[in-house]
Amino acid sequence: MTGASLNGLFIVTLIAVMAPILVATVRWLRFPAVVVEIVAGIVIGPAGLGWVRTDDVPVGVLSLVGLAFVLFLAGLEIDLRRLTGRPAVLALRGYALTIILGLGMGFAFHVVGWVRSPTFLAVALSATALGLVVPVLKDAGEITSTMGQLTVVGASTAEFGGVVLLAVFFSASTGSTTERLATFAGFLAFAAVISLALAGTGGNPRIEKLLASLQDTTAEIRVRLAVALLIGFVALAASVGLETILGAFVAGAVLGLVDHDSTNHPHFRTKLEAIGFGFVVPVFFIASGVRFDLNALVANPAAIARVPLFVLALLVVHALPNALYAPQLGYRSALVSGLLQATSLPFIVTAASIGVATKAIQPVNAAALIAAGMLSVMLFPAMALGLVRKEHRKKAPAFHFAESTPRRVNPESKVRS
């Protein structure tokens, strides 16, 4: 390993430190640190200062681990117990409509020669950044509301559906789609068996006592088991011809399913997030910026014009299906849900890299798609929060001040419930 390679890794880690500090201290930076990380990667990459190369081995290896952790932590966010009942039915209908609208957008872009595969674009546009949506809902105090719960279920469905469709239909491995579907079914069956085995093992008092004695020592046994589960599923997916992102995502979903009761290990998930978000995940996003083909995007004015159109496509394919929520939420809250579900970046970055590798999309269009994802993260959550705050102000109790005695006015007379 050369000193130049380690220098590049050092620069990447410094950016990983500075990005959240900048977001926390610079008031006008009203978007997640992931955007800063990608932009910084562009600056230090071949399209900018040239400090880090795309073939930098240490950065590349840690970037692959970071990609696995992005999908692993996304899968961990999926609560399969939520995907039942009426909310799940609405979410599935909404996702089906998202795919249909995405196909329409894909064929339109294909006709003008902007994308090679309409189906790929539909899948790339369909997913939602669940890991970004949940914190926004928590900050707005809406995570437990009807709107918040429907949004989480819809985002979970979109995240799961997007990963599965991308891995099955756009895998770089050989084999027909039918063969990959059969392999995927077997993979899910194996995951179900592992889930049942882990759930049964977790109910054994002796095993639980052993894990409890080692979980907060230098052994960190639960963390080691989680990492082994992640690597095992990634290796299995690769060995049977599926995309590794599917293995990472399913590993997270399996762990989330068997680890629903964390009373005996309350810091376990925090430790996993510390490894991911504190180390390897930022490397993935910064490396994605390093690989970002800015020169091809800037050199082609028509390509730059595609960025706002991709942003509009994200909004259309997610906001319109959320009209299904209007009877339960009202149109304003349905729009808020649609804006949040149109927020997508980690999946778009992943899909773009797979699309370029499988020649489903040209590099310049992949760059435009990633730029659209960054704009969605910068714009849509802020717009959604603005609508939520406006709704809260409308519903707040109003007071008339006659002389010195306040008289409370019933807000229900002004606001439709």
Short mmCIF file of C-alpha atoms in Angstrom, two decimals, residues 291-298 303 307 310 348 352 356 361-374:
data_model
loop_
_atom_site.label_atom_id
_atom_site.label_comp_id
_atom_site.label_asym_id
_atom_site.label_seq_id
_atom_site.Cartn_x
_atom_site.Cartn_y
_atom_site.Cartn_z
CA ARG A 291 -16.33 9.02 -9.18
CA PHE A 292 -18.95 11.64 -10.15
CA ASP A 293 -18.47 12.49 -13.84
CA LEU A 294 -18.75 16.26 -13.48
CA ASN A 295 -16.75 17.02 -16.62
CA ALA A 296 -19.14 15.05 -18.82
CA LEU A 297 -22.10 16.76 -17.19
CA VAL A 298 -20.71 20.30 -17.52
CA ALA A 303 -27.19 16.94 -19.83
CA VAL A 307 -31.16 17.44 -13.91
CA PHE A 310 -35.11 14.17 -13.25
CA ILE A 348 -29.90 6.63 -6.59
CA ALA A 352 -26.43 4.76 -10.92
CA VAL A 356 -23.36 2.27 -15.62
CA ILE A 361 -27.62 4.18 -18.40
CA GLN A 362 -24.83 6.33 -19.81
CA PRO A 363 -22.32 7.84 -17.35
CA VAL A 364 -23.39 11.39 -18.15
CA ASN A 365 -27.03 10.56 -17.43
CA ALA A 366 -26.00 8.74 -14.25
CA ALA A 367 -24.28 11.94 -13.13
CA ALA A 368 -27.43 13.94 -13.92
CA LEU A 369 -29.53 11.46 -11.96
CA ILE A 370 -27.23 11.71 -8.91
CA ALA A 371 -27.37 15.50 -9.14
CA ALA A 372 -31.16 15.27 -9.15
CA GLY A 373 -30.99 13.07 -6.05
CA MET A 374 -28.87 15.67 -4.28
#
